[in-house]
Coordinates of C-alpha atoms in Angstrom, one line a residue:
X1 CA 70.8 -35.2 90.9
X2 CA 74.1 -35.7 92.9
X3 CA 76.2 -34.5 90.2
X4 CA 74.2 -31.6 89.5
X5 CA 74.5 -30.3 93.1
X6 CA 77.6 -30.3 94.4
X7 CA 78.5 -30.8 98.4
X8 CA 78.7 -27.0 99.3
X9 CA 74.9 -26.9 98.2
X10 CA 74.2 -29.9 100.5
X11 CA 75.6 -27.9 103.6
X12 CA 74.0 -25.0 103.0
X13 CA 71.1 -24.1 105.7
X14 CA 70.6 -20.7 105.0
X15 CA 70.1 -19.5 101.6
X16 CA 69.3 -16.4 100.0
X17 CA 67.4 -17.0 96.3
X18 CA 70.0 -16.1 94.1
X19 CA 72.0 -18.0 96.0
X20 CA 70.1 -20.9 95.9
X21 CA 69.3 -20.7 92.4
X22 CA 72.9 -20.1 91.4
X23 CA 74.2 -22.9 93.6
X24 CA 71.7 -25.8 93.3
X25 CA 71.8 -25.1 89.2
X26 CA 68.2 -23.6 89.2
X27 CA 69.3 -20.8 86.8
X28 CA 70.9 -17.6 87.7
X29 CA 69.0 -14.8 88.8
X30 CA 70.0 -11.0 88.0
X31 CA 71.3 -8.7 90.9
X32 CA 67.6 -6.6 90.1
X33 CA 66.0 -9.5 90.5
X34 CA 67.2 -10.6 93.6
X35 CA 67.0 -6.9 95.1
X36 CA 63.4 -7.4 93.8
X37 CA 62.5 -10.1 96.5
X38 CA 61.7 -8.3 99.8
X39 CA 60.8 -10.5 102.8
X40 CA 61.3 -13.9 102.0
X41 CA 65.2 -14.3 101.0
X42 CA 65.1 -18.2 101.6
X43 CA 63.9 -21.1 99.5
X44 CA 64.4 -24.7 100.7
X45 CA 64.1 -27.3 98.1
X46 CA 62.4 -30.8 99.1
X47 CA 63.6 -33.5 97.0
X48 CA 61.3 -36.1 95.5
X49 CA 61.2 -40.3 95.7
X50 CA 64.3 -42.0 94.5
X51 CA 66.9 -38.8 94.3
X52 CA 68.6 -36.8 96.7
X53 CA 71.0 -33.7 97.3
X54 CA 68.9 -30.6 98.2
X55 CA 68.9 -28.4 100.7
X56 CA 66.8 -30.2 102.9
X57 CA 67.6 -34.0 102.8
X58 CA 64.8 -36.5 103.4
X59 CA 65.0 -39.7 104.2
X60 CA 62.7 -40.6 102.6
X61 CA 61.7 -43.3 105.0
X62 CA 57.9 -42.1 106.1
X63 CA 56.1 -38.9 105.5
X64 CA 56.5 -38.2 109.3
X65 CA 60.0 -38.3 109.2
X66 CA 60.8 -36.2 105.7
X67 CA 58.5 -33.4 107.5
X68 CA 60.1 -33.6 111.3
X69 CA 63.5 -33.2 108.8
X70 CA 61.5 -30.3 106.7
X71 CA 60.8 -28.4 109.9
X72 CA 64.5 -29.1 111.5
X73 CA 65.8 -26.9 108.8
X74 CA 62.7 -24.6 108.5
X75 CA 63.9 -23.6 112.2
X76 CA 67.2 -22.9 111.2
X77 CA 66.4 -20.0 109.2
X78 CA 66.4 -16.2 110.1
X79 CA 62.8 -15.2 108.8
X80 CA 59.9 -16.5 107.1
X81 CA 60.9 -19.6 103.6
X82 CA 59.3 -20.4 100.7
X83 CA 59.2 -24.1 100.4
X84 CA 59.8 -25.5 96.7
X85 CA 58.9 -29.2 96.6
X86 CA 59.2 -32.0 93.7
X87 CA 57.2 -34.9 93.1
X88 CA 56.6 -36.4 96.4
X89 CA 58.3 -33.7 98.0
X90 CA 55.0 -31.8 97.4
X91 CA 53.5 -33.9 99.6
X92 CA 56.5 -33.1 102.2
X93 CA 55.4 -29.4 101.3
X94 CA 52.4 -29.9 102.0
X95 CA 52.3 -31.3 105.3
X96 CA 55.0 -28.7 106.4
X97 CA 53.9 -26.1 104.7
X98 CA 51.4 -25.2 107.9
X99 CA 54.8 -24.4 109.8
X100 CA 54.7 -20.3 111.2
X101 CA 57.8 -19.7 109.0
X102 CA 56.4 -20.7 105.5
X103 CA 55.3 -18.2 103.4
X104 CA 54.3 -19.9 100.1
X105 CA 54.5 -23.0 98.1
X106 CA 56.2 -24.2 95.0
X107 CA 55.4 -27.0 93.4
X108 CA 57.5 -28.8 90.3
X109 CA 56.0 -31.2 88.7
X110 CA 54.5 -32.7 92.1
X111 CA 51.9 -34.4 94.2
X112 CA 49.9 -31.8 95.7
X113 CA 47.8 -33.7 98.3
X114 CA 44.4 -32.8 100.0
X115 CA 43.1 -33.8 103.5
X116 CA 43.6 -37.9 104.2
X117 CA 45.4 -38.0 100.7
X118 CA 48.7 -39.9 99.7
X119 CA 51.0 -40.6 97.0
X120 CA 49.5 -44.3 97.1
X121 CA 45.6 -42.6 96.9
X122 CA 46.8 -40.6 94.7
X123 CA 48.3 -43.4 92.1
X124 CA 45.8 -46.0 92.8
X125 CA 43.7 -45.4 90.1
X126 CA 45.5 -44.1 86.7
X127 CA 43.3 -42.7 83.6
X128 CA 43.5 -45.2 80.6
X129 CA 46.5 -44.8 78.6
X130 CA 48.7 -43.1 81.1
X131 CA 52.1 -44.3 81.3
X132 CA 53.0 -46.5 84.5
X133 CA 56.1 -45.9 86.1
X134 CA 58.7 -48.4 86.3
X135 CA 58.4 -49.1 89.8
X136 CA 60.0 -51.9 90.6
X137 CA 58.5 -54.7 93.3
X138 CA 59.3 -53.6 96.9
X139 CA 62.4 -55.1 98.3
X140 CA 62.5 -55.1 102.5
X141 CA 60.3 -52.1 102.3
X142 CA 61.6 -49.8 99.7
X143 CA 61.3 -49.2 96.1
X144 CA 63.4 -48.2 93.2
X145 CA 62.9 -47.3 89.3
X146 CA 64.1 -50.1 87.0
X147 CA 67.3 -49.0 86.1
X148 CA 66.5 -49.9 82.0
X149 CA 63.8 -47.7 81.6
X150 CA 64.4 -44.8 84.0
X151 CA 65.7 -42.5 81.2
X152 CA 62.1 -42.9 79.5
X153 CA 60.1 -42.1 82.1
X154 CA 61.7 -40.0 84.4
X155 CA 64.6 -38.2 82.3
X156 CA 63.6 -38.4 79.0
X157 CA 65.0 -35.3 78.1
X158 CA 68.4 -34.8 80.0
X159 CA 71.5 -35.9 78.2
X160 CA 72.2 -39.6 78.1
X161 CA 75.1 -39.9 80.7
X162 CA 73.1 -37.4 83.5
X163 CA 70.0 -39.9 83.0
X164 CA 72.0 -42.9 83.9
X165 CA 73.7 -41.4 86.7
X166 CA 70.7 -40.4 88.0
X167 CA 69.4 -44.1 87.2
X168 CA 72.8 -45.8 88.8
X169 CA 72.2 -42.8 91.9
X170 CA 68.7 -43.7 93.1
X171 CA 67.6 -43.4 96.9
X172 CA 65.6 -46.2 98.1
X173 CA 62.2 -44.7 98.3
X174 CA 60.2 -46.6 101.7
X175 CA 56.7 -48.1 101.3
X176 CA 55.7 -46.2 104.3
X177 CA 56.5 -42.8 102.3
X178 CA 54.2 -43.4 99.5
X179 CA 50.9 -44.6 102.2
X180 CA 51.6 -41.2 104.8
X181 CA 48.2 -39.2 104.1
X182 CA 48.3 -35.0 104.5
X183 CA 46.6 -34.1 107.8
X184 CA 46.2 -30.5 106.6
X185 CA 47.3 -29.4 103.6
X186 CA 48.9 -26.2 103.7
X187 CA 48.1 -25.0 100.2
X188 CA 44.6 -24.5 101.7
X189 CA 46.2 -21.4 103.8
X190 CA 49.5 -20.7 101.9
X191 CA 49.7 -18.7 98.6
X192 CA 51.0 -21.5 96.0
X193 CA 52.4 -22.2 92.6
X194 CA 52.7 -24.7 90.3
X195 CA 55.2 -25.9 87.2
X196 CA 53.7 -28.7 85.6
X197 CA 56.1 -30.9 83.4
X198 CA 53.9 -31.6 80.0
X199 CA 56.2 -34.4 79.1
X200 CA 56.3 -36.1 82.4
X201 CA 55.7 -40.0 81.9
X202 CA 55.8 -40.4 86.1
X203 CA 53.1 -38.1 87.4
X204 CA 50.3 -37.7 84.6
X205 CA 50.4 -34.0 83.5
X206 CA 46.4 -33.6 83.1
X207 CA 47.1 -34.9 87.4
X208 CA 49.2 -32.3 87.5
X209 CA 47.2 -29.6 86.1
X210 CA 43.7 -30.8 88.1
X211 CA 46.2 -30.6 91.5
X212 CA 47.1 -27.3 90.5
X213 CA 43.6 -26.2 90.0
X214 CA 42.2 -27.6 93.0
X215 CA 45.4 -25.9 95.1
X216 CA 44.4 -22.7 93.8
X217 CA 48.1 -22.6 92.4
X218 CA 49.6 -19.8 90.1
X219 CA 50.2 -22.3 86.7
X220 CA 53.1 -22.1 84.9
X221 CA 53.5 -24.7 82.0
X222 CA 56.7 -25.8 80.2
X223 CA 57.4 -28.7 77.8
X224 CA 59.7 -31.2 80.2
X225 CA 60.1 -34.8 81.8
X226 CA 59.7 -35.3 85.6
X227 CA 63.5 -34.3 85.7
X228 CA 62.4 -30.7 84.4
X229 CA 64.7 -29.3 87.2
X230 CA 67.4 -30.5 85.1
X231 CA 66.5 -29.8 82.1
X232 CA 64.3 -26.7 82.2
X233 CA 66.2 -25.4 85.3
X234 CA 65.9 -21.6 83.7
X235 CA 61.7 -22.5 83.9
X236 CA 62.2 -23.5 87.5
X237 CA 64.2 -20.4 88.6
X238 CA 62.0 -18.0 87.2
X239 CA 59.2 -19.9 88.7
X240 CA 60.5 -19.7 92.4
X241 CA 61.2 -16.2 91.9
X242 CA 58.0 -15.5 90.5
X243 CA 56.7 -16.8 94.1
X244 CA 59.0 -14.9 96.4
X245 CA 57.8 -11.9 94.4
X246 CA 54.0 -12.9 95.1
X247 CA 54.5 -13.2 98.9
X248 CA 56.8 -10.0 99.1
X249 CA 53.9 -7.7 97.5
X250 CA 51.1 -9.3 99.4
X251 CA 52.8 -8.8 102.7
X252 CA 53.6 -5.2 102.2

């Protein structure tokens, strides 16, 4: 994900969603678009377990942290955010999402937790015949994807040399992370949408879907891996757009 977002993206705080889009290679948005969205003009994205780059960086160390992090930069913005979060960064979403200055949710691809729920609950008990992610034994309290098989489950359907960068790039992901359980989940009091990935071999799609149902999400469907950001980035735009359109019109 590093090579798809350069360093000017990684110092950006404040963000309108063309801009955002544009920079962080979620698609380009048109100028009628853009003067479209009224009320919300930033989006901060919340990267997922074993990547990095976004707009707001987690640490990906505990749940507690990746939110105090999440609400650092919520406060640096001038007005109210939509907060776009992938994989476990839904669950970041989540938490945060109760913040004053959130207006909606987007989810891609991600865990959307309930009350006393975490990405450990959530993954403890797989359907038969769902693929297992290549997670590989903790080591001193952090996990990572077995290089080897990374492409297949997590960017099956990026070009070759971006999957193994991504695979050679990988964040340490801490134990503690994976066992931090939503307090309140915000999508209970939040307008939300979701983007499930129907090709993703990390979190289920059928997961996905249920976790979009039970959110109450707006569903949007598109055939990609768990890196759908990457390769579906044009999905993911309109998708975040879609959302700062839904909060603009139902706070007129």
């Amino acid at each position: 994900m590093q090579k798809i977002l350069n360093t000017g993206a990684q110092r950006t705080l404040l963000c309108l969603t063309c801009v955002a889009m544009v920079v962080l290679g979620l698609g380009e948005v048109s100028m009628s678009q853009a003067n479209a969205i009224e009320g919300v003009k930033n989006v901060l994205l919340i990267h997922g377990g074993f990547v990095d780059g976004s707009i707001v960086q987690n640490p990906t160390t505990s749940l507690a942290d990746d939110v105090a992090v999440t609400k650092r930069m919520l406060a640096a913005q001038n007005g109210p955010s939509i907060l776009v979060g992938h994989s476990y960064g839904g669950v970041v979403i989540t938490e945060a999402g109760n913040d004053a200055k959130v207006a909606g949710l987007v989810y891609i691809a991600a865990f959307a937790p309930d009350q006393g729920e975490s990405v450990s609950s959530l993954i403890k008990n797989p359907p038969p015949g769902a693929p297992v992610p290549p997670i590989l034994a903790p080591q001193d309290g952090y996990l990572f994807l077995d290089r080897a098989r990374f492409a297949v489950s997590f960017a099956a359907d990026v070009t070759p040399a971006e999957a193994a960068f991504m695979a050679d790039s990988q964040v340490p992901w801490g134990v503690a992370a994976l066992e931090g359980a939503v307090t309140q989940p915000a999508w209970k009091i939040k307008p939300s949408w979701y983007l499930v990935a129907s090709d993703d071999k990390m979190i289920p799609p059928d997961a996905q879907r249920a976790m979009s149902k039970r959110a109450g999400a707006t569903l949007t469907e598109v055939k990609g891996s768990h890196a759908v950001y990457v390769s579906r980035p044009q999905a993911v735009a309109s998708l975040i757009v879609q959302a700062t359109k839904g909060v603009a019109t139902a706070t007129r």
